[in-house]
GROMACS .gro file of C-alpha atoms in nm:
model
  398
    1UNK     CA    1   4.712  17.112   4.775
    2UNK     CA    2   4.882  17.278   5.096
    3UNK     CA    3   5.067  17.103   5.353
    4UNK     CA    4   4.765  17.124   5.594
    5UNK     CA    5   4.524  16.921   5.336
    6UNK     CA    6   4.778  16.678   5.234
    7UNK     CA    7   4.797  16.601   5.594
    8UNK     CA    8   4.422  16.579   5.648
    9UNK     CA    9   4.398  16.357   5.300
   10UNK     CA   10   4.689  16.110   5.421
   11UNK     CA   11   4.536  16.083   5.776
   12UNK     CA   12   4.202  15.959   5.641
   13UNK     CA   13   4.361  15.757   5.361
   14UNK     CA   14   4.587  15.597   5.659
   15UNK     CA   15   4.226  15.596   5.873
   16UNK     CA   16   4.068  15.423   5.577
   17UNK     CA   17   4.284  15.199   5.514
   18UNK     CA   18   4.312  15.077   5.939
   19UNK     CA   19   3.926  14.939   5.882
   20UNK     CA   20   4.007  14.739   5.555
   21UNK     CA   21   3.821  14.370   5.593
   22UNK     CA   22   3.924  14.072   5.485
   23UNK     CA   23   3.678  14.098   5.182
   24UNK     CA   24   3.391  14.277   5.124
   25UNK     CA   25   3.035  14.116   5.134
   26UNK     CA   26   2.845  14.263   4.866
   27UNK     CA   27   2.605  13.945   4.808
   28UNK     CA   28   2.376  13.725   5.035
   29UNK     CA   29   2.344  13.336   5.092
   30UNK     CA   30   2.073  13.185   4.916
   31UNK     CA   31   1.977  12.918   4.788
   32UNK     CA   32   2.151  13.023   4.432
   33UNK     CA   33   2.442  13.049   4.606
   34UNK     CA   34   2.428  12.738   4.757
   35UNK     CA   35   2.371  12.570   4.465
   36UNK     CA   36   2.675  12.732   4.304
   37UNK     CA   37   2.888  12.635   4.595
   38UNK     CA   38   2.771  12.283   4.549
   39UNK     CA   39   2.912  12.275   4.169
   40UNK     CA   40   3.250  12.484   4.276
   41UNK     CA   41   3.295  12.191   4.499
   42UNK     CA   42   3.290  11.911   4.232
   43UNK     CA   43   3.460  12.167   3.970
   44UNK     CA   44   3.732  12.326   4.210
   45UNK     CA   45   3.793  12.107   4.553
   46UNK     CA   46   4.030  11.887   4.389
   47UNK     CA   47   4.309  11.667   4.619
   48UNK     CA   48   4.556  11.909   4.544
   49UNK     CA   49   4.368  12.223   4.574
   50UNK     CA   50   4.651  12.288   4.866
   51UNK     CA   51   4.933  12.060   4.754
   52UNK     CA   52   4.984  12.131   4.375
   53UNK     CA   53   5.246  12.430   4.316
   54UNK     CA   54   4.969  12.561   4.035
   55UNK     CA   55   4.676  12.574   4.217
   56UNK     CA   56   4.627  12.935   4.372
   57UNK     CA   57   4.567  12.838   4.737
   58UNK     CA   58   4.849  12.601   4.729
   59UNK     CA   59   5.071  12.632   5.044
   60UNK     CA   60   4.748  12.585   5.290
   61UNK     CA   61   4.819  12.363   5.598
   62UNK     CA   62   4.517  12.146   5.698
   63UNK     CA   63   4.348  11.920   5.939
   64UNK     CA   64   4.047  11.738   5.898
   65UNK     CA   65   3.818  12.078   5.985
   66UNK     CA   66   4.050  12.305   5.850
   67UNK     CA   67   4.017  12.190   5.473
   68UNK     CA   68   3.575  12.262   5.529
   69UNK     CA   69   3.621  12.534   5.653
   70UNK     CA   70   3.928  12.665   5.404
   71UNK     CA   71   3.661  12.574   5.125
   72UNK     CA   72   3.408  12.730   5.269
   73UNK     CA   73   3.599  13.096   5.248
   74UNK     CA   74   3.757  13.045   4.937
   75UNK     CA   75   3.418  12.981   4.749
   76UNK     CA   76   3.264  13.306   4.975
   77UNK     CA   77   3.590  13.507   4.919
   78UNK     CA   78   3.547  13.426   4.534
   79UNK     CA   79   3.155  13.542   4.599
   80UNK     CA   80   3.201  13.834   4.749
   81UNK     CA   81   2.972  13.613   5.057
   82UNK     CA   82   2.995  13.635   5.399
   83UNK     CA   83   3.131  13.387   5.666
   84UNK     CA   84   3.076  13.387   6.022
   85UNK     CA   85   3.240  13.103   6.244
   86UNK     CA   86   3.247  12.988   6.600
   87UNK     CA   87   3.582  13.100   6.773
   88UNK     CA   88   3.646  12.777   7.032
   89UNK     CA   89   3.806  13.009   7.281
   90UNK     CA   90   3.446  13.204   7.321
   91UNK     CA   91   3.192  12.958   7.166
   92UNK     CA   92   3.060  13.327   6.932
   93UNK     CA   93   3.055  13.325   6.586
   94UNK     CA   94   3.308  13.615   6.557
   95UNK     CA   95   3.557  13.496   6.297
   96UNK     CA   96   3.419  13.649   6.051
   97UNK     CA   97   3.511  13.835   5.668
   98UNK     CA   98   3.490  14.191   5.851
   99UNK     CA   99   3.795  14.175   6.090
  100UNK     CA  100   4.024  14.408   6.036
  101UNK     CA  101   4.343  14.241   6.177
  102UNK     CA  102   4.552  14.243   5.845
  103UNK     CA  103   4.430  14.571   5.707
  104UNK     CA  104   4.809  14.664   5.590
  105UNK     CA  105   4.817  14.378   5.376
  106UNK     CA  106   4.691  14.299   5.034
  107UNK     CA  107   4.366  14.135   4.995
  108UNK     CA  108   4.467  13.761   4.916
  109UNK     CA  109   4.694  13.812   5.185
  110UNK     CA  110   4.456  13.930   5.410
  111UNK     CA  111   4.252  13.604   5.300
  112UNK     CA  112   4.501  13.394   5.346
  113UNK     CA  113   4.564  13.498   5.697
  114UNK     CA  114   4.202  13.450   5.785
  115UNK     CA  115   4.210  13.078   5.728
  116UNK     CA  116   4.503  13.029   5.927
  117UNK     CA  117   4.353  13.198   6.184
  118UNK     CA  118   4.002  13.041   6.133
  119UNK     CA  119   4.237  12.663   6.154
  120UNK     CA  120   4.347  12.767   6.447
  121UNK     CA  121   4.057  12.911   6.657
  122UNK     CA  122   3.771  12.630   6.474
  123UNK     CA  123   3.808  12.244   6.520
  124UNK     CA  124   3.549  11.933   6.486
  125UNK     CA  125   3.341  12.079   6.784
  126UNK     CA  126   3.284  12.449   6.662
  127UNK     CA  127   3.216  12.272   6.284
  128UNK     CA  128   2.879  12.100   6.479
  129UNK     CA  129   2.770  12.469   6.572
  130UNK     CA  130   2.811  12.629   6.220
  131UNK     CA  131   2.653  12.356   6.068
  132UNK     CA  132   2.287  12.213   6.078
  133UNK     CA  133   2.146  11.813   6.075
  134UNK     CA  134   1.962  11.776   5.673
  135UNK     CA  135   1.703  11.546   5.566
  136UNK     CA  136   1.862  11.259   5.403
  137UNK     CA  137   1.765  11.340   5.076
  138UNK     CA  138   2.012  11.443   4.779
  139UNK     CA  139   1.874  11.831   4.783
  140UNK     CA  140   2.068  11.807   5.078
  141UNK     CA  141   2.364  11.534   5.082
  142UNK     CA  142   2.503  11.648   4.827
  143UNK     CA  143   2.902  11.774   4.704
  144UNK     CA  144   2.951  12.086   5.002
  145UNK     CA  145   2.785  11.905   5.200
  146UNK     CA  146   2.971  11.745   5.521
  147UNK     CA  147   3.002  11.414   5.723
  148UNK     CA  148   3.069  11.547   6.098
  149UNK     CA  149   3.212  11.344   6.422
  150UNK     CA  150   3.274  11.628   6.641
  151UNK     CA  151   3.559  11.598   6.888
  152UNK     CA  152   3.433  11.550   7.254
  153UNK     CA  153   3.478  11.676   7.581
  154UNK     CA  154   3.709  11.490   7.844
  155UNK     CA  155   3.415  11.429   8.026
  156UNK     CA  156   3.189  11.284   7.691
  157UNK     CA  157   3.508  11.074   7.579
  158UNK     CA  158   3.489  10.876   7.919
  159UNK     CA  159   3.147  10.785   7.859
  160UNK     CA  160   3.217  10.730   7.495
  161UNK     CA  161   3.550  10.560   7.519
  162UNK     CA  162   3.720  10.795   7.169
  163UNK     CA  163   3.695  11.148   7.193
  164UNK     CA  164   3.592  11.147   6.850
  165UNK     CA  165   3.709  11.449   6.588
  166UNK     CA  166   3.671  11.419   6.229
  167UNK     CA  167   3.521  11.582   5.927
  168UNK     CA  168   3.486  11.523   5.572
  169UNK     CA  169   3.360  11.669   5.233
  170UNK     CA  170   3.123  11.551   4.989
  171UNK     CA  171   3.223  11.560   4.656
  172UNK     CA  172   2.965  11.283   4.522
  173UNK     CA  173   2.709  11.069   4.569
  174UNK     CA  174   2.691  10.791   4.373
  175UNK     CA  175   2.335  10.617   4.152
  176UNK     CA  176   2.381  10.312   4.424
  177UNK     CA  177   2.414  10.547   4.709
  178UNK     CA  178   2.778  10.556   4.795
  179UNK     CA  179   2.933  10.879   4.873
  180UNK     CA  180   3.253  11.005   4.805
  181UNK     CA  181   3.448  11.255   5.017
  182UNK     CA  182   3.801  11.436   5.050
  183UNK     CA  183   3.944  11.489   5.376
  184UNK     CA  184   4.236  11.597   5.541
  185UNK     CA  185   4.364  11.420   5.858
  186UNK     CA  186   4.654  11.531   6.191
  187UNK     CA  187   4.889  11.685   6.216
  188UNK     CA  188   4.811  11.940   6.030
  189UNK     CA  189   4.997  12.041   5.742
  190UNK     CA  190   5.026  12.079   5.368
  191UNK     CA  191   4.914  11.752   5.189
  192UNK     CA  192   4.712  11.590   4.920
  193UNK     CA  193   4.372  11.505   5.060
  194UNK     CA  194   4.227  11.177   5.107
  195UNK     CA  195   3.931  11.032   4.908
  196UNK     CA  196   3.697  10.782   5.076
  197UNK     CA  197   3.362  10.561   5.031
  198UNK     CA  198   3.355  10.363   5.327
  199UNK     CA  199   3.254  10.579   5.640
  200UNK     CA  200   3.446  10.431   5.925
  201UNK     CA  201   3.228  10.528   6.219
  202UNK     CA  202   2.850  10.677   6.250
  203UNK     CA  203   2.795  11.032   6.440
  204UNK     CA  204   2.859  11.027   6.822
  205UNK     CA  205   2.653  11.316   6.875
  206UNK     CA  206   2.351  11.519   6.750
  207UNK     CA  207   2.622  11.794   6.656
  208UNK     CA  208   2.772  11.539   6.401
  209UNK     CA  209   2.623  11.331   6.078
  210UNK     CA  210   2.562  11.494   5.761
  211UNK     CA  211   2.509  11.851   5.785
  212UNK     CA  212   2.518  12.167   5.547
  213UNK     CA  213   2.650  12.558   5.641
  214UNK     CA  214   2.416  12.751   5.867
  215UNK     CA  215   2.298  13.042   5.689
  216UNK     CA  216   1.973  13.256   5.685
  217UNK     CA  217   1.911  13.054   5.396
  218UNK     CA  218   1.971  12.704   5.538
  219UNK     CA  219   1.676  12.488   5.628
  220UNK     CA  220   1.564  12.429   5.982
  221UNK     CA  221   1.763  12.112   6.140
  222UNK     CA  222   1.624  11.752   6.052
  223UNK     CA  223   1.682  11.479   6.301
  224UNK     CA  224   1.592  11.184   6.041
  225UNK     CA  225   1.927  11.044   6.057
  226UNK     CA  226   1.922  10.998   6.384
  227UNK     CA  227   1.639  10.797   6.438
  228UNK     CA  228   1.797  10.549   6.173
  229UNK     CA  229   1.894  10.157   6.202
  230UNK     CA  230   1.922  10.227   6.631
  231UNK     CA  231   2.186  10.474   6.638
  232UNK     CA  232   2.204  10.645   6.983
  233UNK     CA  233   2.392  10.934   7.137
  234UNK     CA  234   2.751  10.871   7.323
  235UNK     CA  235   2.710  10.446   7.256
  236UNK     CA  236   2.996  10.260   7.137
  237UNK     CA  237   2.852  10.098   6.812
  238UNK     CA  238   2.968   9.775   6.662
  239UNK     CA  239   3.106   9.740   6.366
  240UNK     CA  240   2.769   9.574   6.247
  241UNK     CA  241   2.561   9.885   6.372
  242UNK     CA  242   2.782  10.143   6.196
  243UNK     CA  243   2.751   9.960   5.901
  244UNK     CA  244   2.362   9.972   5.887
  245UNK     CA  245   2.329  10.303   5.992
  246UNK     CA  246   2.478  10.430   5.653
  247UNK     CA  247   2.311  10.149   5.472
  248UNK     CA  248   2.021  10.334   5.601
  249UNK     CA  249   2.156  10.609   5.442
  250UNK     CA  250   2.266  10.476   5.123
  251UNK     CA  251   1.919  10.304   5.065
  252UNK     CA  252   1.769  10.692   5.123
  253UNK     CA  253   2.014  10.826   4.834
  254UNK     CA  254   2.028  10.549   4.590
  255UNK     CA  255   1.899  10.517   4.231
  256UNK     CA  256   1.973  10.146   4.242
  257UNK     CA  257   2.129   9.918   4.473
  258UNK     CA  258   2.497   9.825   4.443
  259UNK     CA  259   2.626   9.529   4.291
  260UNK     CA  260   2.840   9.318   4.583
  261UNK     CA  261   3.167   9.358   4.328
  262UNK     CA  262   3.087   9.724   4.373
  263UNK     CA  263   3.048   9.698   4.774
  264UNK     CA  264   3.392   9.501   4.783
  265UNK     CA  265   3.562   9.776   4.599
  266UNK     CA  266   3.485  10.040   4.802
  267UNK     CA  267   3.601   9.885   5.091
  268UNK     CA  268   3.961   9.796   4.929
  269UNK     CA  269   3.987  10.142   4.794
  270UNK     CA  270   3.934  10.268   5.117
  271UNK     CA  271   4.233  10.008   5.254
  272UNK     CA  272   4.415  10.125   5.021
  273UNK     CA  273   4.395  10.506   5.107
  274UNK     CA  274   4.418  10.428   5.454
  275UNK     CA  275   4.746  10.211   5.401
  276UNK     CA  276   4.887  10.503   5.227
  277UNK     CA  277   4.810  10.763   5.431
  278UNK     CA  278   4.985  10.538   5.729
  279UNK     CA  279   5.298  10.534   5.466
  280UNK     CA  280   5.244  10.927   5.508
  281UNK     CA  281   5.229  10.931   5.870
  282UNK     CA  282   5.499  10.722   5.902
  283UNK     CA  283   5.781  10.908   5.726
  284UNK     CA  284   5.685  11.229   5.840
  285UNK     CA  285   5.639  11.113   6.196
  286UNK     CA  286   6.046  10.999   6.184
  287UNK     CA  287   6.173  11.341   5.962
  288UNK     CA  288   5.994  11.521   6.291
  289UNK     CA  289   6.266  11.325   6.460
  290UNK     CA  290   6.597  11.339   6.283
  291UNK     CA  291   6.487  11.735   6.213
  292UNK     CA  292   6.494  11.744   6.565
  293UNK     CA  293   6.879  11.584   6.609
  294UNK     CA  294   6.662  11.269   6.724
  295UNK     CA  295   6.507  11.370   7.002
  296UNK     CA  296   6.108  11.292   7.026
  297UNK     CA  297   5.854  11.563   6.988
  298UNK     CA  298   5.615  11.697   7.236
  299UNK     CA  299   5.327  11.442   7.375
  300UNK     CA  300   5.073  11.661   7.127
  301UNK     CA  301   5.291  11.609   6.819
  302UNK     CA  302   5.401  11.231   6.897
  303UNK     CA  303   4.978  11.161   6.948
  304UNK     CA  304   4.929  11.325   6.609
  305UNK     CA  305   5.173  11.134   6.458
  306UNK     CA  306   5.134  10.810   6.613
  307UNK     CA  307   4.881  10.609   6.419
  308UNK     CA  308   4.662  10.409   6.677
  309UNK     CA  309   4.324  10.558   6.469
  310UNK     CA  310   4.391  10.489   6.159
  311UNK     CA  311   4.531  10.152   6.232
  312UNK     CA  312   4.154  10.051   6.438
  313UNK     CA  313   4.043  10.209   6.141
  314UNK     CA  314   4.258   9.971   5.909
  315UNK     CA  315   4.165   9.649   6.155
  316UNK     CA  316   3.767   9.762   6.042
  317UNK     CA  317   3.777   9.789   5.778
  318UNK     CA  318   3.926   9.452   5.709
  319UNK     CA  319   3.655   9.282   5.943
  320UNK     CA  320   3.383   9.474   5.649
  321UNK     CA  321   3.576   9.290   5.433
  322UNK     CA  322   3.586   8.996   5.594
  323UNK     CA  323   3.179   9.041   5.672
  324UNK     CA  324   3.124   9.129   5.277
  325UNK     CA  325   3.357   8.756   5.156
  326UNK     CA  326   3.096   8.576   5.436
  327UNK     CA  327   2.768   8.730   5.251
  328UNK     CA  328   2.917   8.698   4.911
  329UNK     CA  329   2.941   8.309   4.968
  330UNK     CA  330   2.622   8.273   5.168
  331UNK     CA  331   2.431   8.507   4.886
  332UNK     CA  332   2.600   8.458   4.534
  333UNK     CA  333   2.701   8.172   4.348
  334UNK     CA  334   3.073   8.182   4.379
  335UNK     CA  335   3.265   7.837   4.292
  336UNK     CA  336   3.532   7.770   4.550
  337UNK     CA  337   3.433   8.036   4.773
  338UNK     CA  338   3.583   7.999   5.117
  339UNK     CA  339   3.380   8.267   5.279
  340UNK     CA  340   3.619   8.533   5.494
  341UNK     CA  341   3.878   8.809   5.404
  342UNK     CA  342   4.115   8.465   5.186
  343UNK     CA  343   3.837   8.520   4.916
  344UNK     CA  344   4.005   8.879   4.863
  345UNK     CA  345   4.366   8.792   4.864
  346UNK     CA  346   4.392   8.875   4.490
  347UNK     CA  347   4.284   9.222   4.453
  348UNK     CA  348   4.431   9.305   4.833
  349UNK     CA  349   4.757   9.179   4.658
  350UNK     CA  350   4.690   9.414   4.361
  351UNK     CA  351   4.687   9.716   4.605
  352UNK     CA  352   5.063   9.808   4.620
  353UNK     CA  353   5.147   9.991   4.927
  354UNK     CA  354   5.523  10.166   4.902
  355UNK     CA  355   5.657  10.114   5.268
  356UNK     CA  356   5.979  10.097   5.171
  357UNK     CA  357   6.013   9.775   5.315
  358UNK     CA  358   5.934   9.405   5.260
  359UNK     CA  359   5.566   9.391   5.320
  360UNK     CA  360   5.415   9.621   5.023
  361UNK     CA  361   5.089   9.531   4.941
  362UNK     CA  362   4.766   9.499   5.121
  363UNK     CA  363   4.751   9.151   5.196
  364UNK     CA  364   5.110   9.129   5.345
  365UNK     CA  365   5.037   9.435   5.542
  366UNK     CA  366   4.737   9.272   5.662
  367UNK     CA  367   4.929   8.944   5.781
  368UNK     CA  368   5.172   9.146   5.936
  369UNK     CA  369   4.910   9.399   6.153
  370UNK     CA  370   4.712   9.036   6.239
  371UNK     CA  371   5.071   8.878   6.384
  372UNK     CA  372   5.076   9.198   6.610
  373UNK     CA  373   5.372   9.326   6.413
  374UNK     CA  374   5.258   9.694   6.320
  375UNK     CA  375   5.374   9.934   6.593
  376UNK     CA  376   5.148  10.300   6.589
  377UNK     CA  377   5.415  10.481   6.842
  378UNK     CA  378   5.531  10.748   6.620
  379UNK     CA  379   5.884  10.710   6.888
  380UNK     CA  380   6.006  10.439   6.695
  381UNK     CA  381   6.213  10.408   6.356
  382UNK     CA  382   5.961  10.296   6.025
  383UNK     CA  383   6.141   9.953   5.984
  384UNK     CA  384   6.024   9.913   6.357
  385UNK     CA  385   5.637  10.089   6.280
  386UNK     CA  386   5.600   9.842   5.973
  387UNK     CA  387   5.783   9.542   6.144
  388UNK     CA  388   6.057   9.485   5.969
  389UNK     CA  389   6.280   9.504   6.286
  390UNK     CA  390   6.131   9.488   6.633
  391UNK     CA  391   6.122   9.730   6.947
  392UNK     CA  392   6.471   9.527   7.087
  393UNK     CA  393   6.671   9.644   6.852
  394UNK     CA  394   6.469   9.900   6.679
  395UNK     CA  395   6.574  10.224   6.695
  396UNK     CA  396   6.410  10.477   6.895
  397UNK     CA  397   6.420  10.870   6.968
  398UNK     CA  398   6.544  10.976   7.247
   0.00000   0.00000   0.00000
């Protein structure tokens, strides 16, 4: 080959090589497909699929809507599928398998890069436009399917009173009904996600509830969810209506009803979670601070580590509790019964909690967040966020 060819050939091979995608779509959604995404979900989306050294997409940083929609590539990378995503900076579904922004870089590199970019430009709100409402039916709720709150505008969260924001995956729904999910949570980084049973709020919006990918394949939307047990658009629910809304919803999925042992233990296990994903919180919220020579980080990081959500969420999930102890006495034959949250001293004692510090178990913790003790500021020192010492002569950052 002469110097003039060898030019030409490395000029298209460097031309080439300028348009590579991310991946290459070579198949279609359909329903197939969607079927074998729902079974790579309960094989592959494990709690560690980003946390565990041995797990090939370890190293992934997540929120909430960044682990659905990491899962979401992965399984169409591993497909050879397309994705196409809403970009919250344009509202357009232009993050998509065919950009060409990496092209110097291998192809799991190139992948990888995409969901960081995709976590960055997607959030709750863009997740309610790449999604569509199902029929409550389990053809559709199923594992890959997703429970949605999306976040709200500033003007929607003063109606509302939260401004909303979180997203969870199915992994499985259970004979009575009950359906399990992993989720990640703020800030966002590299962690173990977070199993659940006991939804903590119902859908502010018709972009939320449960929904499935929007494909050509996917169904048309169906509103049935929301014209269950009263729920309404942008309301503040009680604790009572949130909690027949996905009875609703159980009742629609179930192959029996649950047993009230079985009602009582989803609601610790969720306590449980939620007490040790404040542990979590906690300790990473203070490293941010002595990393930083003690000085307190920015208003967006101290909000994300603060913990004012998941303690209302804690304080609700003890009233369900609470609620569960009154209709256990009131509906079973219990000897001694007392009939509130007492009743469930014993197995809230059996849920150890490591704080670190006195209080280590869920029924301590729960005395201690009824006194007023528990302090969500992520400012302050842990012995002063679990109580041990308080804000006089706590220590702060600075």
């Amino acid at each position: 080959m002469n110097v003039k060819a060898l030019l030409i050939a490395l000029i298209m091979s460097t031309g080439l090589m300028a348009q590579a995608a991310v991946w290459s779509s070579q198949n279609v959604w359909s329903q197939a497909q969607e079927d074998r995404y729902s079974l790579w979900v309960v094989e592959n989306f494990k709690a560690d699929i980003f946390s565990n050294p041995k797990n090939p997409w370890y190293g992934i940083s997540t929120d909430c809507a960044d682990a659905v929609y990491a899962a979401r590539i992965i399984f169409a990378y591993a497909n050879s599928l397309p994705v196409a995503f809403t970009n919250i900076e344009n509202m357009k579904r232009s993050l998509t398998n065919s950009m060409t922004n990496w092209d110097r870089l291998p192809e799991i590199d190139r992948v990888r890069k995409f969901i960081q970019l995709v976590s960055d430009l997607t959030s709750t709100q863009t997740l309610g436009h790449d999604t569509v409402p199902v029929a409550i039916q389990r053809e559709f709720v199923r594992p890959g399917a997703i429970f949605l709150n999306p976040t709200l505008t500033p003007e929607e969260e003063n109606i509302v009173g939260t401004r909303g924001g979180h997203a969870e995956m199915i992994i499985d729904v259970n004979e009575n009904g009950f359906i399990r999910s992993l989720y990640s949570t703020t800030p966002s980084k590299v962690r173990e996600l977070i199993t659940t049973r006991n939804p903590y709020t119902w859908p502010i919006s018709r972009l939320g509830g449960f929904r499935i990918w929007k494909t050509a394949a996917s169904p048309a939307p169906n509103n049935q969810q929301f014209e269950m047990a009263g729920w309404t658009s942008y309301g503040r629910p009680t604790r009572k209506q949130i909690y027949q809304w996905h009875e609703g919803i159980r009742k629609e999925l179930r192959l029996r009803p649950p047993t009230i042992d079985e009602r009582i233990d989803v609601v610790v296990e969720s306590i449980c979670n939620l007490w040790q994903g404040r542990v979590d919180a906690v300790n990473a919220a203070w490293k941010a601070v002595r990393d930083a020579g003690g000085r307190c980080p920015s208003a967006g990081l101290l909000d994300e580590h603060s913990t004012n959500r998941r303690d209302a969420r804690l304080r609700e999930a003890y009233g369900q509790l609470n609620d569960l102890m009154h209709w256990r006495k009131n509906n079973y034959d219990v000897p001694s019964a007392i009939g509130d949250i007492k009743d469930a001293k014993e197995v809230l004692m059996a849920c150890h909690v490591m704080t670190g510090f006195a209080a280590n178990n869920a029924w301590e913790l729960f005395l201690k967040m009824i006194d007023g003790h528990l302090v969500a500021d992520a400012r302050w020192s842990p012995a002063v966020r679990w109580g041990e010492t308080s804000r006089y002569g706590g220590q702060q950052c600075r």
